[in-house]
């Protein structure tokens, strides 16, 4: 059936439209074309555009396209464009773009809005006609009509050569009003007619979503751009270049396709196209650069025979490949059999490296075999997913069906290329290079067309559980796929969505954040674009206080505050505040503004007295938007050096009228933001997805080089040698540094203690590896450094000289143990060269006498190939053959294929921790012994063995008793059979005692009993361990100098304190042993994400939704803080939503996060639905959530009150009277930041509240009422007459001074202490619209009130830039119910009396929730980060450890505190290596027992 959707609207030329079909579509990742092509071809020093631009500049010529292309340009003429903007688009088209093409007869132009009109048809291109064209300027923007009609124009034109590539270019400023589905159908119609669609979004704020751009261009990044109007003229070369790459006989791309990938090219063409296909492959080879990381190439034809398939790697020359291609043939089949083509190379994909892109490129000019097309389609879908293969299809000529070939490429149009015979070597080749380059980056993920992308504004934190001890690869991969899909479907940017992604266990670990890539601006709402001009802070002092408040919870590397000053009469003493800012590493830059017709001497004198970290900038109001922005960035540039940079902009309101704000200051702020935040949504998307994938690779850790495994293998080959007196020589060969440096050094120490002389060979440039090898060998002269593994002669000479320098006992045998690195970045070519090298060593050593060789390889583990084989003239040939034929082992850890559970213990961590404890606290003259009992396999027996042997070198003896574990007899001391657990008789225990005494050192002992207390341990095992420990304690106590008992799982806990043994405490010891319990299982806690959400929220984005998405699964349970943290977040106006995944998720946790609102949580039983139903629900829910809500009591119904007119009438609200023995006092803010209406509303609320109290000497007494600004004015004292009080309240004067809340609280406290013997409840009420001038004094005054049993109630009126949430919570003694916040004058008038009355009545009834102990006054802690940095006397950027917490460290810059950083939950900060290490490796001054408790 023929669709008329697009044909009916076309003027002058009537087309019958096109069939929409039912083909699926799949869209790749969104990127902007010019700045990203370099990334597609990794490592290119310049983009294609910049290369071209350099040529243009050098030749002083414009880019001109000589290629042939059928082109239609569609100009958006809808009413969303102004006349000037439409003129700019016409000028770009007529006088810029179209003049660059030499073949103009095949170019046409149209305009579109609600319909499509031809402006110039093919063969009549006329620039003047385009410029003179005027449209009807309709409201609608039908991009789908434009694409459909342009396709029909090119497909049906009689004057066009249909073998020439066809391009439809869209110029628009907004989204299609027809919806995304019709847009998608039109793009697919264009594709079926071999039309490439390119889209240019024009303007500073284009309304096109990433989803629309992808649907139009099929996800081809180069075919979509966003260009501001001011840059249209400068972008002509860029657009011409991209169109010309699609032209016939046009330019070819430059550069190379770089990366790690396996590319297979399989062709099946007719004999007529064979030479053309070979030319195409030969040209393609010119773009493949063989280097590290390696490229593997396979070329095959569907035919059988010796020349039907060739395999090449980085060692192959291009000439070798070309010679092979020359002799290839093709088949005589009538159809192209895609399944047979894939079968030809499937085995190569099965064994491809995990970190390389796998690409199958099919080339044919034959029809595709469609006898069983459904089977073919499903076959490719399955293979693509199971083998991670991306299929690209190239169809040459006209017989290849676009629809059927699309199924082979996974319905990704960007991966299916159709080209004519005359175009395949130009536009066809360019598209192949583009498609391969995209796949090397591993970016394509479909965008769901069922919903719009989320544009915000919003700040979002997404967290999912990922505990190291419960790691599950399947869950981990699905979560990361979910995050990638979310990133691709939101529009990120400072004004759109600010996204942060994290994982959580018992703490939080960031994966990526937009804050890593853009400068975060904190701007008062009155200065934001579109914001209402509101009253800003009064004084410069208050501005700096706001800076300190905002930055108090911001996590950032660099914190800068631009403080705008326009008041030459500033008299505040800012010395203390500026010192406080310096102590908190906040860099303040004063921006002094003056009028052109006024002198700046006064303001210059005042500002120069401020002595700020950044020198002040003086700018006139006239120059502020232009030179002011440039000068600001010139000054700030050298300070913006962190990964996360924040700039806060704030201003005092002195001398600032609305005109200055609107026409100057707001535009300065906006331009400053534009200059700094150059990242687009697409570039942010790319960077964040790269972060997700990098995090995934680091977690899976396939590319691991455990050098300690190789060294341990060398050690074992000697310890179990037949001849313990032999000369021992170890030889390690490595390409890179170790994945676990601390373990490598520990194992090297064991080698030294075993008298093994170590030699090492390193190839390739790696300074870190060379330093490690120096520590292993102990002598720089024992290291051979080669530029590559192919330098066999250099290796031979070096090793020969080294061996001759060794002092060997010639009367003894010499045993050489060689360990070869075969980790992932060791290429197959390296391995081949190393095999030759080792065989040359064997031949060299065969001339010696009484020599033996052990050879093994290592990556994640050590794999011995042969052990202690004699080298002689008769055996070396066989030995060399064994070396040459050995197969490299896979470094991938099979443990990643299943969940890691607590069934296995991290025993090595416990051993290392106890080792350090015994070493540090041992008694002189006593032997240190640890007796360990456990019933589970160790997580890593190699690390366990190293840990035990390393402890032995420090004379710490581990006596290990594995219960029911028969393996590892060389590591563990004594194995207890399971059947012995039931026997706890004296005879059985006596036998155990004798057995242990036989392996213990003689004399006095410092002993620790370490007992397995994992949550899964059985009662029977635990009972046996208790009895055995008690018996051994009693029987051996006479030998104890020090004694302690610990339990362990993934942490260590103290049962009996390790200290001097006291014989009088024996009974107490035995009772403690009897009473120890299992450790609770460690579960991930989603509450840590919610708690972190507060510090990530930027309150300056007051129009943005604040969203936390918490993902919960079966591993999450029993989070006691979840309910309280969630409640607090909701009360602060944050939006929490949750997704529970799995069959055993705690439903209570999922729903409590969402405050039991059914539209805020989703339960998924099937993990497969997370990236379908779950992902769609998340994006759609984001769309529904509202901006930050200020706190208003929800239980309060509206109260009839006067409307908000300039005069607030005296209207009494009648409520139920509060009664009880209560003394109450009120403080009303009368500062200048209040409007007259607001001040009158406060007076009305207090008067109405008092009117609804039972006043008498035996009930409620109003002890005092005051107003306050920078002084306190008394309104009434100890009056019980309601009428008189009402008159006095309404007579209060609006004094309009500064805001000093501390003075008001002090006066209220004095009132309430007038009659202490009355034994009344005391209530102090403070009502204010802003922040105080002295927050610290406010806290001190509130603390004093609480110490005098005063319940303080804080009532706030105003928005988030006016109210200090933290300060008013301090006033309310951090009791949430005692802090009442109403955001507008209207809501205050409607609800204020009711809210305040309800809270006071609750207190009179005893529900005051008061904390009788006042918070302590904060003093300087000598161990605070600020003081630690101040004492370090450090120059530059350094780190210092925390003396009380091993898991954190502080960053200092020139003795100033910068930030506090946290190690992972299972690691401590190590001051030696300056990195987070496992506790047993960390040199933590606080001591290991802090970790154990």
Coordinates of C-alpha atoms in Angstrom, one line a residue, residues 384-854:
X384 CA 26.2 -11.0 17.7
X385 CA 25.2 -11.2 21.4
X386 CA 27.0 -14.4 22.3
X387 CA 30.4 -13.5 20.7
X388 CA 30.1 -9.7 21.0
X389 CA 30.5 -9.3 17.3
X390 CA 29.4 -6.2 15.4
X391 CA 28.3 -7.0 11.8
X392 CA 28.9 -4.4 9.0
X393 CA 27.4 -5.1 5.6
X394 CA 28.5 -3.5 2.3
X395 CA 26.3 -4.0 -0.7
X396 CA 27.7 -3.1 -4.1
X397 CA 25.4 -2.4 -7.0
X398 CA 21.6 -2.3 -7.4
X399 CA 20.6 -6.0 -6.7
X400 CA 21.2 -5.9 -3.0
X401 CA 18.0 -5.3 -1.1
X402 CA 18.3 -2.5 1.6
X403 CA 15.7 -4.1 3.8
X404 CA 17.0 -7.7 3.8
X405 CA 20.6 -6.6 4.3
X406 CA 19.6 -4.4 7.2
X407 CA 18.7 -7.5 9.2
X408 CA 22.3 -8.7 9.0
X409 CA 23.6 -5.6 10.7
X410 CA 21.3 -5.9 13.6
X411 CA 18.9 -3.3 12.1
X412 CA 21.6 -0.6 12.6
X413 CA 21.5 1.5 9.4
X414 CA 24.8 3.0 10.3
X415 CA 26.3 -0.5 9.9
X416 CA 24.8 -1.2 6.5
X417 CA 26.3 0.5 3.5
X418 CA 24.9 0.4 -0.1
X419 CA 27.0 1.9 -2.8
X420 CA 27.0 1.7 -6.6
X421 CA 30.0 0.4 -8.6
X422 CA 31.0 3.9 -9.4
X423 CA 30.8 5.1 -5.8
X424 CA 32.1 2.2 -3.7
X425 CA 35.8 3.3 -3.9
X426 CA 35.0 6.8 -2.7
X427 CA 31.8 7.4 -0.7
X428 CA 31.5 3.6 0.0
X429 CA 35.0 3.4 1.4
X430 CA 34.5 6.6 3.5
X431 CA 31.4 5.1 5.1
X432 CA 33.2 1.8 5.8
X433 CA 36.0 3.6 7.6
X434 CA 33.4 5.7 9.5
X435 CA 31.5 2.5 10.6
X436 CA 34.7 0.6 11.6
X437 CA 36.0 3.6 13.5
X438 CA 32.8 3.9 15.5
X439 CA 32.9 0.2 16.5
X440 CA 36.5 0.4 17.6
X441 CA 35.2 2.8 20.3
X442 CA 32.6 0.3 21.4
X443 CA 29.8 2.8 21.7
X444 CA 26.7 1.7 19.8
X445 CA 23.6 1.1 22.0
X446 CA 20.1 1.5 20.7
X447 CA 18.0 4.4 21.9
X448 CA 14.5 3.5 22.9
X449 CA 12.0 5.4 20.6
X450 CA 9.1 4.8 23.0
X451 CA 9.8 8.0 25.0
X452 CA 11.5 11.4 24.8
X453 CA 14.9 12.0 26.2
X454 CA 14.8 13.7 29.6
X455 CA 16.0 17.3 29.4
X456 CA 15.6 18.4 33.0
X457 CA 16.5 20.7 34.7
X458 CA 17.4 18.2 37.4
X459 CA 20.2 16.9 39.5
X460 CA 20.3 13.1 39.7
X461 CA 22.3 10.7 41.8
X462 CA 21.9 7.0 40.8
X463 CA 23.3 4.3 43.0
X464 CA 23.4 0.5 42.8
X465 CA 24.8 -2.1 45.2
X466 CA 28.3 -3.6 44.6
X467 CA 30.1 -5.1 47.6
X468 CA 33.5 -6.6 46.8
X469 CA 32.7 -9.7 48.9
X470 CA 29.4 -10.3 47.1
X471 CA 30.6 -9.4 43.5
X472 CA 28.4 -10.9 40.8
X473 CA 29.5 -10.3 37.2
X474 CA 26.0 -10.9 35.7
X475 CA 24.4 -8.4 38.0
X476 CA 27.3 -6.0 37.6
X477 CA 27.1 -6.0 33.8
X478 CA 23.3 -5.5 33.8
X479 CA 23.5 -2.5 36.2
X480 CA 26.2 -0.9 34.0
X481 CA 24.1 -1.5 30.9
X482 CA 21.3 0.2 32.7
X483 CA 23.5 3.2 33.5
X484 CA 24.7 3.5 29.9
X485 CA 21.1 3.5 28.7
X486 CA 20.2 6.2 31.2
X487 CA 23.1 8.4 30.1
X488 CA 22.1 8.1 26.5
X489 CA 18.6 9.2 27.1
X490 CA 19.1 12.3 29.2
X491 CA 20.3 15.7 28.0
X492 CA 23.2 16.6 30.2
X493 CA 24.6 20.1 30.8
X494 CA 24.8 22.8 33.5
X495 CA 21.3 24.0 32.7
X496 CA 19.8 20.6 31.9
X497 CA 20.6 17.4 33.9
X498 CA 23.6 17.2 36.2
X499 CA 24.1 13.4 36.7
X500 CA 26.2 11.5 39.1
X501 CA 26.6 7.7 39.1
X502 CA 27.8 5.6 42.0
X503 CA 27.9 2.2 43.6
X504 CA 27.4 1.5 47.2
X505 CA 28.1 -1.1 49.9
X506 CA 28.7 0.3 53.4
X507 CA 30.0 3.4 51.7
X508 CA 29.7 5.1 48.3
X509 CA 32.1 4.8 45.4
X510 CA 31.7 7.2 42.5
X511 CA 31.7 5.9 38.9
X512 CA 31.3 9.1 37.0
X513 CA 29.8 12.6 37.4
X514 CA 29.1 15.5 35.1
X515 CA 30.8 17.6 37.8
X516 CA 34.1 15.9 36.6
X517 CA 33.8 17.6 33.2
X518 CA 32.0 21.0 33.7
X519 CA 32.6 23.8 36.1
X520 CA 29.7 23.9 38.6
X521 CA 28.3 27.3 39.0
X522 CA 26.4 28.3 42.1
X523 CA 24.3 31.3 41.3
X524 CA 21.6 33.0 43.5
X525 CA 18.2 32.6 41.9
X526 CA 18.0 36.3 41.2
X527 CA 21.0 36.1 38.9
X528 CA 19.9 33.0 37.0
X529 CA 18.5 33.2 33.5
X530 CA 14.8 33.6 33.6
X531 CA 14.8 34.1 37.4
X532 CA 12.8 36.8 39.1
X533 CA 14.9 39.6 40.5
X534 CA 14.7 39.0 44.2
X535 CA 16.2 40.7 47.2
X536 CA 19.8 39.6 47.5
X537 CA 22.0 39.7 50.6
X538 CA 22.4 43.1 52.2
X539 CA 26.1 43.4 52.9
X540 CA 29.5 42.0 51.7
X541 CA 29.8 40.3 55.1
X542 CA 26.6 38.4 54.6
X543 CA 27.7 37.5 51.0
X544 CA 30.9 35.9 52.3
X545 CA 28.9 34.1 55.0
X546 CA 26.7 32.7 52.2
X547 CA 29.9 31.6 50.4
X548 CA 31.0 29.7 53.5
X549 CA 27.5 28.1 54.0
X550 CA 27.1 27.0 50.4
X551 CA 30.6 25.5 50.2
X552 CA 30.3 23.8 53.5
X553 CA 28.8 20.6 52.0
X554 CA 30.2 20.9 48.4
X555 CA 32.7 18.2 47.4
X556 CA 35.2 19.8 45.1
X557 CA 38.9 20.2 44.3
X558 CA 38.8 23.9 43.7
X559 CA 36.3 26.3 45.3
X560 CA 36.2 29.8 44.0
X561 CA 33.9 32.6 45.0
X562 CA 33.4 35.7 42.9
X563 CA 32.1 38.3 45.4
X564 CA 30.6 41.3 43.5
X565 CA 30.9 44.6 45.3
X566 CA 29.5 47.9 44.1
X567 CA 29.3 49.8 47.4
X568 CA 32.1 52.3 48.0
X569 CA 30.9 52.8 51.6
X570 CA 31.5 49.3 52.7
X571 CA 32.6 49.5 56.4
X572 CA 32.5 45.9 57.6
X573 CA 35.6 44.3 59.1
X574 CA 36.0 41.1 57.0
X575 CA 39.3 39.9 58.4
X576 CA 37.9 37.1 60.4
X577 CA 35.6 35.9 57.6
X578 CA 38.4 36.0 55.0
X579 CA 40.6 34.0 57.4
X580 CA 37.8 31.4 57.8
X581 CA 37.6 31.2 54.0
X582 CA 41.3 30.7 53.7
X583 CA 41.2 27.9 56.3
X584 CA 38.5 26.2 54.3
X585 CA 40.5 26.6 51.0
X586 CA 37.9 28.8 49.5
X587 CA 39.4 31.2 47.0
X588 CA 37.7 34.6 47.0
X589 CA 38.0 37.1 44.2
X590 CA 36.4 40.5 44.7
X591 CA 34.8 41.9 41.6
X592 CA 34.4 45.6 42.1
X593 CA 32.0 47.4 39.8
X594 CA 31.9 51.2 39.3
X595 CA 30.0 53.5 37.0
X596 CA 31.7 55.2 34.1
X597 CA 30.9 58.7 35.3
X598 CA 32.1 58.1 38.9
X599 CA 35.4 57.7 40.5
X600 CA 36.6 54.2 41.6
X601 CA 38.9 55.5 44.3
X602 CA 36.6 54.8 47.2
X603 CA 35.7 51.3 46.2
X604 CA 39.3 50.6 45.3
X605 CA 40.5 51.6 48.7
X606 CA 37.9 49.4 50.5
X607 CA 38.4 46.3 48.3
X608 CA 42.2 46.5 48.5
X609 CA 41.9 46.1 52.3
X610 CA 40.2 42.7 51.9
X611 CA 43.5 40.7 51.3
X612 CA 41.9 37.9 49.4
X613 CA 43.4 34.7 47.9
X614 CA 42.7 35.9 44.4
X615 CA 43.5 39.6 43.6
X616 CA 40.5 41.8 43.0
X617 CA 39.2 42.8 39.6
X618 CA 37.9 46.4 38.9
X619 CA 35.5 46.7 36.0
X620 CA 33.0 49.4 34.9
X621 CA 29.4 48.4 34.5
X622 CA 29.7 49.2 30.8
X623 CA 32.6 46.7 30.3
X624 CA 31.3 44.0 32.5
X625 CA 29.7 41.8 29.8
X626 CA 32.7 42.0 27.4
X627 CA 36.0 42.8 28.9
X628 CA 34.8 41.8 32.4
X629 CA 34.3 38.2 31.3
X630 CA 37.7 38.0 29.6
X631 CA 39.5 39.6 32.5
X632 CA 37.7 37.3 35.0
X633 CA 38.8 34.2 33.1
X634 CA 42.4 35.5 32.6
X635 CA 42.6 35.7 36.4
X636 CA 40.8 32.5 37.3
X637 CA 42.4 30.3 34.6
X638 CA 45.5 29.4 36.7
X639 CA 43.3 28.4 39.7
X640 CA 40.9 26.1 37.9
X641 CA 43.3 23.1 38.1
X642 CA 41.2 20.4 39.8
X643 CA 39.2 17.5 38.4
X644 CA 36.1 19.2 40.0
X645 CA 36.0 23.0 40.0
X646 CA 33.2 25.1 41.5
X647 CA 32.6 28.8 41.0
X648 CA 30.1 30.6 43.3
X649 CA 28.8 34.0 42.3
X650 CA 27.2 36.2 44.8
X651 CA 26.5 39.9 45.3
X652 CA 25.4 42.3 47.9
X653 CA 22.3 44.3 47.1
X654 CA 23.7 47.7 48.0
X655 CA 23.4 50.0 45.0
X656 CA 22.0 47.3 42.8
X657 CA 18.7 48.2 41.1
X658 CA 16.7 46.0 38.7
X659 CA 18.2 47.6 35.6
X660 CA 21.7 46.8 36.6
X661 CA 20.8 43.3 37.5
X662 CA 18.9 42.6 34.3
X663 CA 21.0 44.4 31.8
X664 CA 24.5 43.8 33.2
X665 CA 25.0 41.5 36.0
X666 CA 22.8 38.6 34.9
X667 CA 24.2 38.8 31.4
X668 CA 27.8 38.7 32.8
X669 CA 26.9 35.6 34.8
X670 CA 25.4 33.9 31.8
X671 CA 28.3 34.7 29.5
X672 CA 30.7 33.5 32.1
X673 CA 28.9 30.2 32.3
X674 CA 28.9 29.9 28.5
X675 CA 32.6 30.6 28.2
X676 CA 33.5 28.0 30.8
X677 CA 31.2 25.1 30.0
X678 CA 32.1 24.2 26.5
X679 CA 31.0 20.6 26.8
X680 CA 27.9 19.6 24.9
X681 CA 25.4 17.0 25.9
X682 CA 26.9 14.6 23.4
X683 CA 30.5 15.0 24.6
X684 CA 29.4 14.6 28.2
X685 CA 27.5 11.5 27.2
X686 CA 30.7 10.0 25.6
X687 CA 32.9 10.8 28.5
X688 CA 30.5 9.4 31.1
X689 CA 29.9 6.2 29.1
X690 CA 33.7 5.9 28.8
X691 CA 33.9 6.2 32.6
X692 CA 31.3 3.5 33.1
X693 CA 33.1 1.1 30.8
X694 CA 36.5 1.9 32.4
X695 CA 35.0 1.2 35.8
X696 CA 33.6 -2.0 34.5
X697 CA 37.0 -3.1 33.1
X698 CA 38.8 -2.2 36.3
X699 CA 36.3 -4.3 38.3
X700 CA 36.5 -7.3 36.0
X701 CA 40.3 -6.9 36.0
X702 CA 41.0 -9.2 33.1
X703 CA 44.2 -7.5 32.3
X704 CA 46.0 -8.5 35.5
X705 CA 49.7 -9.1 36.0
X706 CA 50.2 -10.8 39.4
X707 CA 54.0 -10.7 39.5
X708 CA 53.8 -12.0 43.0
X709 CA 52.3 -15.3 41.6
X710 CA 55.3 -15.7 39.3
X711 CA 57.7 -15.0 42.2
X712 CA 55.9 -17.4 44.4
X713 CA 56.2 -20.0 41.7
X714 CA 59.9 -19.5 41.7
X715 CA 60.0 -19.8 45.5
X716 CA 58.1 -23.0 45.5
X717 CA 60.3 -24.6 42.8
X718 CA 63.2 -24.2 45.2
X719 CA 61.5 -25.1 48.5
X720 CA 60.4 -28.4 47.1
X721 CA 63.6 -29.2 45.2
X722 CA 65.2 -32.6 45.6
X723 CA 68.5 -30.8 46.6
X724 CA 68.2 -28.2 49.3
X725 CA 71.9 -27.2 49.1
X726 CA 71.8 -26.2 45.4
X727 CA 72.7 -22.8 44.0
X728 CA 69.4 -20.9 43.5
X729 CA 68.9 -18.5 40.7
X730 CA 65.5 -16.9 39.9
X731 CA 64.8 -15.2 36.6
X732 CA 61.6 -13.2 35.9
X733 CA 60.7 -11.8 32.5
X734 CA 58.0 -9.1 32.4
X735 CA 56.5 -6.5 30.0
X736 CA 54.8 -4.3 32.6
X737 CA 54.4 -3.5 36.3
X738 CA 52.6 -5.6 38.8
X739 CA 48.9 -5.3 39.5
X740 CA 49.6 -5.7 43.2
X741 CA 52.9 -3.9 44.0
X742 CA 52.7 -4.5 47.8
X743 CA 52.3 -8.2 47.3
X744 CA 55.1 -8.3 44.9
X745 CA 57.4 -6.7 47.4
X746 CA 56.3 -9.1 50.1
X747 CA 57.1 -12.1 47.9
X748 CA 60.4 -10.6 46.9
X749 CA 61.3 -10.5 50.6
X750 CA 60.6 -14.2 50.9
X751 CA 62.9 -14.9 47.9
X752 CA 65.7 -13.0 49.7
X753 CA 65.2 -14.9 52.9
X754 CA 65.4 -18.1 50.9
X755 CA 68.9 -17.1 49.5
X756 CA 67.6 -17.0 46.0
X757 CA 69.7 -14.8 43.7
X758 CA 67.2 -12.9 41.5
X759 CA 67.6 -11.6 37.9
X760 CA 65.0 -9.8 35.8
X761 CA 64.4 -8.9 32.1
X762 CA 62.0 -6.1 31.2
X763 CA 61.1 -5.2 27.6
X764 CA 59.2 -2.1 26.5
X765 CA 59.4 1.3 28.2
X766 CA 57.9 1.2 31.7
X767 CA 59.6 3.1 34.5
X768 CA 57.3 1.7 37.2
X769 CA 58.1 -1.9 36.2
X770 CA 61.8 -1.1 36.2
X771 CA 61.6 0.3 39.8
X772 CA 59.8 -2.9 40.9
X773 CA 62.4 -5.1 39.2
X774 CA 65.2 -3.2 41.1
X775 CA 63.5 -4.0 44.4
X776 CA 63.0 -7.7 43.4
X777 CA 66.7 -8.2 42.4
X778 CA 68.2 -5.8 44.9
X779 CA 70.7 -4.7 42.3
X780 CA 70.2 -2.5 39.2
X781 CA 73.0 -4.5 37.5
X782 CA 70.9 -7.6 37.6
X783 CA 68.2 -6.2 35.3
X784 CA 68.2 -6.4 31.5
X785 CA 66.2 -3.6 29.8
X786 CA 65.1 -4.1 26.2
X787 CA 63.2 -1.9 23.9
X788 CA 61.2 -4.8 22.6
X789 CA 61.0 -8.6 22.9
X790 CA 62.5 -9.0 19.5
X791 CA 66.0 -7.8 20.7
X792 CA 67.2 -11.4 21.3
X793 CA 70.8 -10.7 20.7
X794 CA 70.8 -7.9 23.3
X795 CA 69.1 -10.2 25.8
X796 CA 71.7 -13.0 25.1
X797 CA 74.7 -10.7 25.7
X798 CA 73.2 -9.2 28.9
X799 CA 72.2 -12.5 30.5
X800 CA 75.5 -14.0 29.6
X801 CA 77.4 -11.2 31.4
X802 CA 75.1 -11.3 34.4
X803 CA 75.4 -15.1 34.8
X804 CA 79.2 -14.8 34.7
X805 CA 79.1 -12.2 37.5
X806 CA 77.3 -14.6 39.9
X807 CA 79.4 -16.2 42.6
X808 CA 78.3 -19.9 42.5
X809 CA 79.6 -22.9 44.5
X810 CA 80.9 -25.0 41.7
X811 CA 80.7 -28.2 43.8
X812 CA 76.9 -27.9 44.0
X813 CA 74.2 -28.2 41.5
X814 CA 72.7 -24.9 40.1
X815 CA 69.0 -24.6 39.7
X816 CA 67.5 -21.8 37.5
X817 CA 63.8 -21.0 37.8
X818 CA 62.3 -18.9 35.0
X819 CA 58.9 -17.2 35.3
X820 CA 57.5 -15.6 32.0
X821 CA 54.8 -12.9 32.0
X822 CA 51.9 -13.8 29.7
X823 CA 49.3 -11.2 30.7
X824 CA 46.9 -9.7 28.2
X825 CA 49.1 -6.9 26.9
X826 CA 51.8 -9.3 26.0
X827 CA 51.1 -9.9 22.3
X828 CA 51.3 -13.2 20.5
X829 CA 54.3 -11.9 18.6
X830 CA 56.0 -11.1 21.9
X831 CA 55.4 -14.6 23.1
X832 CA 56.9 -16.0 19.9
X833 CA 60.0 -13.9 20.4
X834 CA 60.3 -14.8 24.0
X835 CA 60.1 -18.5 23.3
X836 CA 63.1 -18.1 20.9
X837 CA 64.9 -16.0 23.6
X838 CA 64.4 -18.6 26.3
X839 CA 65.5 -21.4 24.0
X840 CA 68.7 -19.4 23.3
X841 CA 69.2 -19.1 27.1
X842 CA 68.8 -22.9 27.4
X843 CA 71.3 -23.5 24.6
X844 CA 73.7 -21.1 26.4
X845 CA 73.3 -22.9 29.8
X846 CA 73.6 -26.4 28.2
X847 CA 77.4 -25.7 28.1
X848 CA 77.5 -25.7 31.9
X849 CA 77.7 -28.5 34.4
X850 CA 75.1 -29.8 36.8
X851 CA 72.4 -27.3 35.7
X852 CA 68.7 -27.7 36.2
X853 CA 65.8 -25.6 34.9
X854 CA 62.3 -24.9 36.0

